[in-house]
């Protein structure tokens, strides 16, 4: 089949390479297509513009993997809502034989759960503009594809880490990591597993459900992750945050906390991946331990 990747950064490129390795034709839209590997047919495209290239007529799956240019509300809306709308416009106008459109979303749509468990049945309650805007994009996907015969799939990823994504490692090495005084659960997924899950949901024989949570098997206390990294690096344990401290701990999702009062996208929750695993998907890195050990061993590269 032909797969169109609308957005071909690190995650999209890794997914594209996996589609290609499985024997599929892969077309990648991005502003700088010359950076893509030869296995992906790069096409210059700016998703913030309504003037997008033609969708190949034999396209059967579209993956929308968008990233905002900056951590601002305007940039998020331009990327996730406007960008997705433009891709859907192009797909629906093309008459191509598209059967599935997968939108890479985020567990930020759930906000904070005070350490409780969430799954696909949990009602999204985003706590900041990032989650609200991404949730709006999800609803746009569903509404635009209703009645078209195209299956919409939302893959809500936790904090992505992997080659070149070494913020927590750098904090431990630099002595700036702080173990939170209060319990703070985090949910993450290795870049390679996120890409593999994308390919899996686009290619399985059974019709996928409307939404899946993409996180590894083990929600983990941020302090446990930092302590593990320190031990693996042979460094002293990070300092503990004082019980009355107002802040300063690392963002629990492994992502940035945008300015302007935007809360951490990670929140404090434990996300279940049971539905994704029930489709037959298996994780290469089932917990942060295997994933971070691979990073520390230099396994893999981050795609430009």
PDB file of C-alpha atoms in Angstrom:
ATOM      1  CA  UNK A   1       0.000   0.000   0.000  1.00  0.00           C
ATOM      2  CA  UNK A   2       0.968   3.661  -0.231  1.00  0.00           C
ATOM      3  CA  UNK A   3       1.300   5.572   3.037  1.00  0.00           C
ATOM      4  CA  UNK A   4       1.294   9.356   3.253  1.00  0.00           C
ATOM      5  CA  UNK A   5       3.092  10.891   6.203  1.00  0.00           C
ATOM      6  CA  UNK A   6       1.842  14.417   6.793  1.00  0.00           C
ATOM      7  CA  UNK A   7       4.599  15.677   9.039  1.00  0.00           C
ATOM      8  CA  UNK A   8       7.904  13.866   8.891  1.00  0.00           C
ATOM      9  CA  UNK A   9      10.005  14.827  11.892  1.00  0.00           C
ATOM     10  CA  UNK A  10      11.798  12.348  14.117  1.00  0.00           C
ATOM     11  CA  UNK A  11       8.743  10.208  14.872  1.00  0.00           C
ATOM     12  CA  UNK A  12       7.233  10.416  11.393  1.00  0.00           C
ATOM     13  CA  UNK A  13      10.536   9.525   9.768  1.00  0.00           C
ATOM     14  CA  UNK A  14      11.025   6.503  12.020  1.00  0.00           C
ATOM     15  CA  UNK A  15       7.489   5.332  11.237  1.00  0.00           C
ATOM     16  CA  UNK A  16       8.145   5.883   7.534  1.00  0.00           C
ATOM     17  CA  UNK A  17      11.260   3.746   7.616  1.00  0.00           C
ATOM     18  CA  UNK A  18       9.273   0.973   9.270  1.00  0.00           C
ATOM     19  CA  UNK A  19       6.486   1.201   6.700  1.00  0.00           C
ATOM     20  CA  UNK A  20       9.112   1.033   3.941  1.00  0.00           C
ATOM     21  CA  UNK A  21      10.848  -1.944   5.565  1.00  0.00           C
ATOM     22  CA  UNK A  22       7.489  -3.737   5.481  1.00  0.00           C
ATOM     23  CA  UNK A  23       7.346  -3.229   1.719  1.00  0.00           C
ATOM     24  CA  UNK A  24       5.058  -0.207   1.474  1.00  0.00           C
ATOM     25  CA  UNK A  25       5.551   2.908  -0.634  1.00  0.00           C
ATOM     26  CA  UNK A  26       6.002   5.900   1.671  1.00  0.00           C
ATOM     27  CA  UNK A  27       5.481   9.551   0.739  1.00  0.00           C
ATOM     28  CA  UNK A  28       6.567  12.148   3.280  1.00  0.00           C
ATOM     29  CA  UNK A  29       5.375  15.749   3.435  1.00  0.00           C
ATOM     30  CA  UNK A  30       7.631  18.214   5.218  1.00  0.00           C
ATOM     31  CA  UNK A  31       9.113  21.658   4.684  1.00  0.00           C
ATOM     32  CA  UNK A  32      12.614  20.292   4.106  1.00  0.00           C
ATOM     33  CA  UNK A  33      12.140  16.990   2.248  1.00  0.00           C
ATOM     34  CA  UNK A  34      15.835  16.771   1.348  1.00  0.00           C
ATOM     35  CA  UNK A  35      16.510  15.702   4.944  1.00  0.00           C
ATOM     36  CA  UNK A  36      14.472  12.525   4.556  1.00  0.00           C
ATOM     37  CA  UNK A  37      16.148   9.155   3.975  1.00  0.00           C
ATOM     38  CA  UNK A  38      15.949   7.608   0.528  1.00  0.00           C
ATOM     39  CA  UNK A  39      13.307   5.073   1.592  1.00  0.00           C
ATOM     40  CA  UNK A  40      10.806   7.939   1.957  1.00  0.00           C
ATOM     41  CA  UNK A  41       9.706   9.931  -1.108  1.00  0.00           C
ATOM     42  CA  UNK A  42      10.044  13.461   0.202  1.00  0.00           C
ATOM     43  CA  UNK A  43       7.659  16.157  -1.028  1.00  0.00           C
ATOM     44  CA  UNK A  44       7.899  19.808   0.014  1.00  0.00           C
ATOM     45  CA  UNK A  45       4.816  20.806   1.994  1.00  0.00           C
ATOM     46  CA  UNK A  46       3.899  23.375   4.626  1.00  0.00           C
ATOM     47  CA  UNK A  47       0.957  22.041   6.607  1.00  0.00           C
ATOM     48  CA  UNK A  48       0.111  25.535   7.844  1.00  0.00           C
ATOM     49  CA  UNK A  49      -0.845  26.378   4.252  1.00  0.00           C
ATOM     50  CA  UNK A  50      -3.995  25.253   2.470  1.00  0.00           C
ATOM     51  CA  UNK A  51      -1.937  24.816  -0.704  1.00  0.00           C
ATOM     52  CA  UNK A  52      -0.741  21.246  -0.218  1.00  0.00           C
ATOM     53  CA  UNK A  53       0.620  18.764  -2.782  1.00  0.00           C
ATOM     54  CA  UNK A  54      -1.614  16.198  -4.435  1.00  0.00           C
ATOM     55  CA  UNK A  55      -2.384  13.103  -2.390  1.00  0.00           C
ATOM     56  CA  UNK A  56      -1.232  10.024  -4.348  1.00  0.00           C
ATOM     57  CA  UNK A  57      -4.306   8.290  -5.787  1.00  0.00           C
ATOM     58  CA  UNK A  58      -3.375   4.886  -4.353  1.00  0.00           C
ATOM     59  CA  UNK A  59      -2.856   6.177  -0.801  1.00  0.00           C
ATOM     60  CA  UNK A  60      -4.560   3.858   1.671  1.00  0.00           C
ATOM     61  CA  UNK A  61      -3.272   5.234   4.992  1.00  0.00           C
ATOM     62  CA  UNK A  62      -2.412   8.753   6.149  1.00  0.00           C
ATOM     63  CA  UNK A  63      -0.417   9.494   9.295  1.00  0.00           C
ATOM     64  CA  UNK A  64      -0.629  13.046  10.645  1.00  0.00           C
ATOM     65  CA  UNK A  65       2.344  13.625  12.947  1.00  0.00           C
ATOM     66  CA  UNK A  66       2.464  17.352  13.609  1.00  0.00           C
ATOM     67  CA  UNK A  67       4.658  19.351  15.967  1.00  0.00           C
ATOM     68  CA  UNK A  68       4.202  22.981  16.972  1.00  0.00           C
ATOM     69  CA  UNK A  69       6.993  25.370  16.013  1.00  0.00           C
ATOM     70  CA  UNK A  70       7.033  26.899  19.502  1.00  0.00           C
ATOM     71  CA  UNK A  71       5.368  26.353  22.903  1.00  0.00           C
ATOM     72  CA  UNK A  72       2.699  29.018  22.408  1.00  0.00           C
ATOM     73  CA  UNK A  73      -1.058  28.804  22.037  1.00  0.00           C
ATOM     74  CA  UNK A  74      -0.932  30.347  18.573  1.00  0.00           C
ATOM     75  CA  UNK A  75       1.702  27.884  17.379  1.00  0.00           C
ATOM     76  CA  UNK A  76      -0.263  24.928  18.746  1.00  0.00           C
ATOM     77  CA  UNK A  77      -3.452  26.019  17.002  1.00  0.00           C
ATOM     78  CA  UNK A  78      -1.643  26.645  13.725  1.00  0.00           C
ATOM     79  CA  UNK A  79      -0.009  23.216  13.859  1.00  0.00           C
ATOM     80  CA  UNK A  80      -2.644  20.914  15.271  1.00  0.00           C
ATOM     81  CA  UNK A  81      -5.974  22.413  14.240  1.00  0.00           C
ATOM     82  CA  UNK A  82      -5.137  24.341  11.067  1.00  0.00           C
ATOM     83  CA  UNK A  83      -2.536  21.803   9.936  1.00  0.00           C
ATOM     84  CA  UNK A  84      -4.865  18.837  10.416  1.00  0.00           C
ATOM     85  CA  UNK A  85      -7.711  20.676   8.692  1.00  0.00           C
ATOM     86  CA  UNK A  86      -5.532  21.336   5.656  1.00  0.00           C
ATOM     87  CA  UNK A  87      -4.446  17.685   5.465  1.00  0.00           C
ATOM     88  CA  UNK A  88      -8.053  16.488   5.711  1.00  0.00           C
ATOM     89  CA  UNK A  89      -9.101  18.973   3.042  1.00  0.00           C
ATOM     90  CA  UNK A  90      -6.440  17.555   0.725  1.00  0.00           C
ATOM     91  CA  UNK A  91      -7.352  13.940   1.480  1.00  0.00           C
ATOM     92  CA  UNK A  92     -11.092  14.399   1.014  1.00  0.00           C
ATOM     93  CA  UNK A  93     -10.675  16.431  -2.168  1.00  0.00           C
ATOM     94  CA  UNK A  94      -8.272  13.922  -3.707  1.00  0.00           C
ATOM     95  CA  UNK A  95     -10.617  10.989  -4.182  1.00  0.00           C
ATOM     96  CA  UNK A  96      -7.723   8.751  -3.132  1.00  0.00           C
ATOM     97  CA  UNK A  97      -8.470   5.281  -1.789  1.00  0.00           C
ATOM     98  CA  UNK A  98      -7.670   6.253   1.811  1.00  0.00           C
ATOM     99  CA  UNK A  99      -9.011   3.791   4.382  1.00  0.00           C
ATOM    100  CA  UNK A 100      -7.403   5.057   7.603  1.00  0.00           C
ATOM    101  CA  UNK A 101      -6.158   8.393   8.924  1.00  0.00           C
ATOM    102  CA  UNK A 102      -4.105   8.221  12.116  1.00  0.00           C
ATOM    103  CA  UNK A 103      -3.606  11.415  14.098  1.00  0.00           C
ATOM    104  CA  UNK A 104      -0.712  11.445  16.567  1.00  0.00           C
ATOM    105  CA  UNK A 105      -2.196  12.995  19.696  1.00  0.00           C
ATOM    106  CA  UNK A 106      -1.088  13.269  23.316  1.00  0.00           C
ATOM    107  CA  UNK A 107      -2.123  12.119  26.782  1.00  0.00           C
ATOM    108  CA  UNK A 108      -2.096  15.856  27.565  1.00  0.00           C
ATOM    109  CA  UNK A 109      -5.790  15.776  26.645  1.00  0.00           C
ATOM    110  CA  UNK A 110      -6.469  14.040  29.991  1.00  0.00           C
ATOM    111  CA  UNK A 111      -4.860  16.692  32.158  1.00  0.00           C
ATOM    112  CA  UNK A 112      -4.104  15.685  35.757  1.00  0.00           C
ATOM    113  CA  UNK A 113      -5.673  12.676  37.499  1.00  0.00           C
ATOM    114  CA  UNK A 114      -4.035  13.089  40.926  1.00  0.00           C
ATOM    115  CA  UNK A 115      -2.093   9.890  40.410  1.00  0.00           C
ATOM    116  CA  UNK A 116      -5.134   7.846  39.373  1.00  0.00           C
ATOM    117  CA  UNK A 117      -5.463   5.476  36.446  1.00  0.00           C
ATOM    118  CA  UNK A 118      -6.790   6.561  33.060  1.00  0.00           C
ATOM    119  CA  UNK A 119      -7.643   4.686  29.877  1.00  0.00           C
ATOM    120  CA  UNK A 120      -9.495   5.303  26.632  1.00  0.00           C
ATOM    121  CA  UNK A 121     -12.825   5.426  28.479  1.00  0.00           C
ATOM    122  CA  UNK A 122     -11.643   8.294  30.687  1.00  0.00           C
ATOM    123  CA  UNK A 123     -13.221  11.622  29.807  1.00  0.00           C
ATOM    124  CA  UNK A 124     -10.528  14.058  28.605  1.00  0.00           C
ATOM    125  CA  UNK A 125     -10.101  17.077  30.885  1.00  0.00           C
ATOM    126  CA  UNK A 126      -7.123  19.029  29.563  1.00  0.00           C
ATOM    127  CA  UNK A 127      -5.595  21.424  32.036  1.00  0.00           C
ATOM    128  CA  UNK A 128      -3.898  23.824  29.629  1.00  0.00           C
ATOM    129  CA  UNK A 129      -4.050  25.146  26.107  1.00  0.00           C
ATOM    130  CA  UNK A 130      -1.886  22.393  24.639  1.00  0.00           C
ATOM    131  CA  UNK A 131      -4.273  19.658  25.725  1.00  0.00           C
ATOM    132  CA  UNK A 132      -7.346  21.707  24.815  1.00  0.00           C
ATOM    133  CA  UNK A 133      -6.094  22.438  21.306  1.00  0.00           C
ATOM    134  CA  UNK A 134      -4.999  18.867  20.663  1.00  0.00           C
ATOM    135  CA  UNK A 135      -8.390  17.667  21.899  1.00  0.00           C
ATOM    136  CA  UNK A 136     -10.045  20.095  19.478  1.00  0.00           C
ATOM    137  CA  UNK A 137      -7.982  18.568  16.676  1.00  0.00           C
ATOM    138  CA  UNK A 138      -9.157  15.085  17.673  1.00  0.00           C
ATOM    139  CA  UNK A 139     -12.776  16.183  17.451  1.00  0.00           C
ATOM    140  CA  UNK A 140     -12.072  17.762  14.071  1.00  0.00           C
ATOM    141  CA  UNK A 141     -10.698  14.446  12.813  1.00  0.00           C
ATOM    142  CA  UNK A 142     -13.792  12.544  13.910  1.00  0.00           C
ATOM    143  CA  UNK A 143     -16.290  15.087  12.583  1.00  0.00           C
ATOM    144  CA  UNK A 144     -14.618  15.501   9.196  1.00  0.00           C
ATOM    145  CA  UNK A 145     -14.322  11.761   8.549  1.00  0.00           C
ATOM    146  CA  UNK A 146     -17.812  10.770   9.689  1.00  0.00           C
ATOM    147  CA  UNK A 147     -19.682   9.190   6.794  1.00  0.00           C
ATOM    148  CA  UNK A 148     -16.655   9.155   4.458  1.00  0.00           C
ATOM    149  CA  UNK A 149     -15.763   5.474   4.838  1.00  0.00           C
ATOM    150  CA  UNK A 150     -12.372   6.483   6.240  1.00  0.00           C
ATOM    151  CA  UNK A 151     -11.527   5.180   9.714  1.00  0.00           C
ATOM    152  CA  UNK A 152     -10.173   7.877  12.074  1.00  0.00           C
ATOM    153  CA  UNK A 153      -7.579   6.707  14.606  1.00  0.00           C
ATOM    154  CA  UNK A 154      -6.271   8.842  17.455  1.00  0.00           C
ATOM    155  CA  UNK A 155      -3.045   7.655  19.080  1.00  0.00           C
ATOM    156  CA  UNK A 156      -2.525   9.505  22.362  1.00  0.00           C
ATOM    157  CA  UNK A 157       1.164   9.240  23.165  1.00  0.00           C
ATOM    158  CA  UNK A 158       2.763   9.802  26.540  1.00  0.00           C
ATOM    159  CA  UNK A 159       6.104  11.559  26.886  1.00  0.00           C
ATOM    160  CA  UNK A 160       8.286  10.477  23.967  1.00  0.00           C
ATOM    161  CA  UNK A 161      11.920   9.741  24.737  1.00  0.00           C
ATOM    162  CA  UNK A 162      14.628   8.077  22.679  1.00  0.00           C
ATOM    163  CA  UNK A 163      17.804   8.841  20.733  1.00  0.00           C
ATOM    164  CA  UNK A 164      18.678  12.510  21.094  1.00  0.00           C
ATOM    165  CA  UNK A 165      15.897  13.098  23.634  1.00  0.00           C
ATOM    166  CA  UNK A 166      18.099  13.174  26.699  1.00  0.00           C
ATOM    167  CA  UNK A 167      16.674  15.958  28.880  1.00  0.00           C
ATOM    168  CA  UNK A 168      16.371  13.851  32.037  1.00  0.00           C
ATOM    169  CA  UNK A 169      19.763  12.255  31.415  1.00  0.00           C
ATOM    170  CA  UNK A 170      21.292  15.700  30.981  1.00  0.00           C
ATOM    171  CA  UNK A 171      19.688  16.897  34.212  1.00  0.00           C
ATOM    172  CA  UNK A 172      21.123  13.969  36.141  1.00  0.00           C
ATOM    173  CA  UNK A 173      24.550  14.433  34.589  1.00  0.00           C
ATOM    174  CA  UNK A 174      24.458  18.156  35.227  1.00  0.00           C
ATOM    175  CA  UNK A 175      23.376  17.813  38.838  1.00  0.00           C
ATOM    176  CA  UNK A 176      20.153  19.781  38.299  1.00  0.00           C
ATOM    177  CA  UNK A 177      17.717  16.866  38.604  1.00  0.00           C
ATOM    178  CA  UNK A 178      15.387  17.068  41.606  1.00  0.00           C
ATOM    179  CA  UNK A 179      13.301  14.227  43.014  1.00  0.00           C
ATOM    180  CA  UNK A 180       9.818  15.615  43.765  1.00  0.00           C
ATOM    181  CA  UNK A 181       8.702  15.589  47.381  1.00  0.00           C
ATOM    182  CA  UNK A 182       5.191  14.517  46.410  1.00  0.00           C
ATOM    183  CA  UNK A 183       4.253  11.446  44.393  1.00  0.00           C
ATOM    184  CA  UNK A 184       4.360  12.236  40.675  1.00  0.00           C
ATOM    185  CA  UNK A 185       3.597   9.494  38.206  1.00  0.00           C
ATOM    186  CA  UNK A 186       4.879   9.792  34.660  1.00  0.00           C
ATOM    187  CA  UNK A 187       3.974   7.980  31.456  1.00  0.00           C
ATOM    188  CA  UNK A 188       6.349   7.630  28.566  1.00  0.00           C
ATOM    189  CA  UNK A 189       6.988   5.734  25.368  1.00  0.00           C
ATOM    190  CA  UNK A 190      10.201   5.160  23.461  1.00  0.00           C
ATOM    191  CA  UNK A 191      10.290   6.795  20.025  1.00  0.00           C
ATOM    192  CA  UNK A 192      10.736   3.415  18.360  1.00  0.00           C
ATOM    193  CA  UNK A 193       7.684   1.932  20.082  1.00  0.00           C
ATOM    194  CA  UNK A 194       5.630   5.002  19.183  1.00  0.00           C
ATOM    195  CA  UNK A 195       6.611   4.548  15.530  1.00  0.00           C
ATOM    196  CA  UNK A 196       5.941   0.812  15.665  1.00  0.00           C
ATOM    197  CA  UNK A 197       2.498   1.395  17.195  1.00  0.00           C
ATOM    198  CA  UNK A 198       1.697   3.844  14.395  1.00  0.00           C
ATOM    199  CA  UNK A 199       2.582   1.265  11.745  1.00  0.00           C
ATOM    200  CA  UNK A 200       0.703  -1.455  13.624  1.00  0.00           C
ATOM    201  CA  UNK A 201      -2.571   0.473  13.818  1.00  0.00           C
ATOM    202  CA  UNK A 202      -2.396   1.436  10.150  1.00  0.00           C
ATOM    203  CA  UNK A 203      -1.775  -2.110   8.936  1.00  0.00           C
ATOM    204  CA  UNK A 204      -3.625  -4.564  11.215  1.00  0.00           C
ATOM    205  CA  UNK A 205      -6.387  -6.540   9.526  1.00  0.00           C
ATOM    206  CA  UNK A 206      -9.028  -5.698  12.128  1.00  0.00           C
ATOM    207  CA  UNK A 207     -10.610  -2.258  11.919  1.00  0.00           C
ATOM    208  CA  UNK A 208      -8.955  -0.161  14.650  1.00  0.00           C
ATOM    209  CA  UNK A 209     -10.920   1.606  17.342  1.00  0.00           C
ATOM    210  CA  UNK A 210     -11.211   5.398  17.427  1.00  0.00           C
ATOM    211  CA  UNK A 211      -8.589   5.993  20.131  1.00  0.00           C
ATOM    212  CA  UNK A 212      -5.599   4.277  21.723  1.00  0.00           C
ATOM    213  CA  UNK A 213      -3.246   5.315  24.496  1.00  0.00           C
ATOM    214  CA  UNK A 214       0.402   4.873  23.545  1.00  0.00           C
ATOM    215  CA  UNK A 215       2.491   4.465  26.682  1.00  0.00           C
ATOM    216  CA  UNK A 216       4.761   1.690  27.909  1.00  0.00           C
ATOM    217  CA  UNK A 217       3.762  -0.964  30.432  1.00  0.00           C
ATOM    218  CA  UNK A 218       4.872   0.831  33.569  1.00  0.00           C
ATOM    219  CA  UNK A 219       3.773   4.257  34.777  1.00  0.00           C
ATOM    220  CA  UNK A 220       6.716   5.365  36.897  1.00  0.00           C
ATOM    221  CA  UNK A 221       7.384   7.827  39.668  1.00  0.00           C
ATOM    222  CA  UNK A 222       9.596  10.588  38.318  1.00  0.00           C
ATOM    223  CA  UNK A 223      11.879  10.149  41.304  1.00  0.00           C
ATOM    224  CA  UNK A 224      12.338   6.459  40.468  1.00  0.00           C
ATOM    225  CA  UNK A 225      13.320   7.331  36.898  1.00  0.00           C
ATOM    226  CA  UNK A 226      15.854   9.922  38.053  1.00  0.00           C
ATOM    227  CA  UNK A 227      17.302   7.553  40.658  1.00  0.00           C
ATOM    228  CA  UNK A 228      17.598   4.802  38.040  1.00  0.00           C
ATOM    229  CA  UNK A 229      19.454   7.096  35.640  1.00  0.00           C
ATOM    230  CA  UNK A 230      21.845   8.202  38.353  1.00  0.00           C
ATOM    231  CA  UNK A 231      22.641   4.586  39.209  1.00  0.00           C
ATOM    232  CA  UNK A 232      23.150   3.673  35.541  1.00  0.00           C
ATOM    233  CA  UNK A 233      25.492   6.643  35.111  1.00  0.00           C
ATOM    234  CA  UNK A 234      27.376   5.902  38.332  1.00  0.00           C
ATOM    235  CA  UNK A 235      26.474   9.323  39.730  1.00  0.00           C
ATOM    236  CA  UNK A 236      25.174  10.426  43.143  1.00  0.00           C
ATOM    237  CA  UNK A 237      21.435  10.284  43.701  1.00  0.00           C
ATOM    238  CA  UNK A 238      19.664  13.528  42.780  1.00  0.00           C
ATOM    239  CA  UNK A 239      18.662  15.884  45.552  1.00  0.00           C
ATOM    240  CA  UNK A 240      15.163  15.604  46.965  1.00  0.00           C
ATOM    241  CA  UNK A 241      12.761  18.514  46.754  1.00  0.00           C
ATOM    242  CA  UNK A 242      11.771  19.958  50.094  1.00  0.00           C
ATOM    243  CA  UNK A 243       8.199  19.211  51.117  1.00  0.00           C
ATOM    244  CA  UNK A 244       7.240  22.904  51.119  1.00  0.00           C
ATOM    245  CA  UNK A 245       8.925  23.741  47.809  1.00  0.00           C
ATOM    246  CA  UNK A 246       6.673  25.434  45.285  1.00  0.00           C
ATOM    247  CA  UNK A 247       8.327  24.099  42.186  1.00  0.00           C
ATOM    248  CA  UNK A 248      11.581  23.400  40.418  1.00  0.00           C
ATOM    249  CA  UNK A 249      11.104  19.713  39.745  1.00  0.00           C
ATOM    250  CA  UNK A 250      11.409  18.328  36.265  1.00  0.00           C
ATOM    251  CA  UNK A 251       8.372  18.148  33.986  1.00  0.00           C
ATOM    252  CA  UNK A 252       6.906  14.698  34.565  1.00  0.00           C
ATOM    253  CA  UNK A 253       6.192  13.854  30.960  1.00  0.00           C
ATOM    254  CA  UNK A 254       9.721  14.529  29.791  1.00  0.00           C
ATOM    255  CA  UNK A 255       8.402  17.512  27.832  1.00  0.00           C
ATOM    256  CA  UNK A 256       8.665  21.228  28.207  1.00  0.00           C
ATOM    257  CA  UNK A 257       6.360  23.400  30.299  1.00  0.00           C
ATOM    258  CA  UNK A 258       5.505  26.355  28.066  1.00  0.00           C
ATOM    259  CA  UNK A 259       5.499  29.839  29.458  1.00  0.00           C
ATOM    260  CA  UNK A 260       2.368  31.780  30.295  1.00  0.00           C
ATOM    261  CA  UNK A 261       1.108  29.518  33.069  1.00  0.00           C
ATOM    262  CA  UNK A 262       0.652  26.409  30.931  1.00  0.00           C
ATOM    263  CA  UNK A 263       0.788  23.406  33.282  1.00  0.00           C
ATOM    264  CA  UNK A 264       3.036  20.463  32.559  1.00  0.00           C
ATOM    265  CA  UNK A 265       1.505  18.344  29.804  1.00  0.00           C
ATOM    266  CA  UNK A 266       2.296  15.188  31.747  1.00  0.00           C
ATOM    267  CA  UNK A 267       0.137  15.799  34.774  1.00  0.00           C
ATOM    268  CA  UNK A 268       0.114  13.220  37.567  1.00  0.00           C
ATOM    269  CA  UNK A 269      -1.618  10.114  36.258  1.00  0.00           C
ATOM    270  CA  UNK A 270      -1.116   6.457  35.429  1.00  0.00           C
ATOM    271  CA  UNK A 271      -2.094   5.603  31.865  1.00  0.00           C
ATOM    272  CA  UNK A 272      -3.063   2.098  30.798  1.00  0.00           C
ATOM    273  CA  UNK A 273      -1.907   0.625  27.469  1.00  0.00           C
ATOM    274  CA  UNK A 274      -4.131  -2.465  27.780  1.00  0.00           C
ATOM    275  CA  UNK A 275      -6.259  -1.614  24.748  1.00  0.00           C
ATOM    276  CA  UNK A 276      -3.243  -1.173  22.480  1.00  0.00           C
ATOM    277  CA  UNK A 277      -1.719  -4.432  23.690  1.00  0.00           C
ATOM    278  CA  UNK A 278      -5.028  -6.216  23.135  1.00  0.00           C
ATOM    279  CA  UNK A 279      -4.585  -5.631  19.383  1.00  0.00           C
ATOM    280  CA  UNK A 280      -1.443  -7.780  19.445  1.00  0.00           C
ATOM    281  CA  UNK A 281       1.064  -4.960  19.759  1.00  0.00           C
ATOM    282  CA  UNK A 282       4.237  -5.802  21.688  1.00  0.00           C
ATOM    283  CA  UNK A 283       6.675  -3.261  23.093  1.00  0.00           C
ATOM    284  CA  UNK A 284      10.381  -3.373  22.331  1.00  0.00           C
ATOM    285  CA  UNK A 285      10.943  -1.225  25.423  1.00  0.00           C
ATOM    286  CA  UNK A 286       8.248  -2.235  27.949  1.00  0.00           C
ATOM    287  CA  UNK A 287       9.530   0.147  30.621  1.00  0.00           C
ATOM    288  CA  UNK A 288      11.817   3.138  31.029  1.00  0.00           C
ATOM    289  CA  UNK A 289      14.618   0.836  32.173  1.00  0.00           C
ATOM    290  CA  UNK A 290      15.067  -0.965  28.859  1.00  0.00           C
ATOM    291  CA  UNK A 291      14.545   2.233  26.910  1.00  0.00           C
ATOM    292  CA  UNK A 292      17.010   4.391  28.798  1.00  0.00           C
ATOM    293  CA  UNK A 293      19.612   1.625  28.846  1.00  0.00           C
ATOM    294  CA  UNK A 294      19.393   1.530  25.042  1.00  0.00           C
ATOM    295  CA  UNK A 295      19.843   5.303  24.860  1.00  0.00           C
ATOM    296  CA  UNK A 296      22.839   5.212  27.204  1.00  0.00           C
ATOM    297  CA  UNK A 297      24.312   2.437  25.047  1.00  0.00           C
ATOM    298  CA  UNK A 298      24.014   4.668  21.968  1.00  0.00           C
ATOM    299  CA  UNK A 299      21.325   2.597  20.233  1.00  0.00           C
ATOM    300  CA  UNK A 300      19.541   4.446  17.436  1.00  0.00           C
ATOM    301  CA  UNK A 301      19.724   7.965  16.033  1.00  0.00           C
ATOM    302  CA  UNK A 302      17.401  10.940  16.101  1.00  0.00           C
ATOM    303  CA  UNK A 303      16.205  11.852  12.629  1.00  0.00           C
ATOM    304  CA  UNK A 304      16.739  15.470  11.535  1.00  0.00           C
TER     305      UNK A 304
END
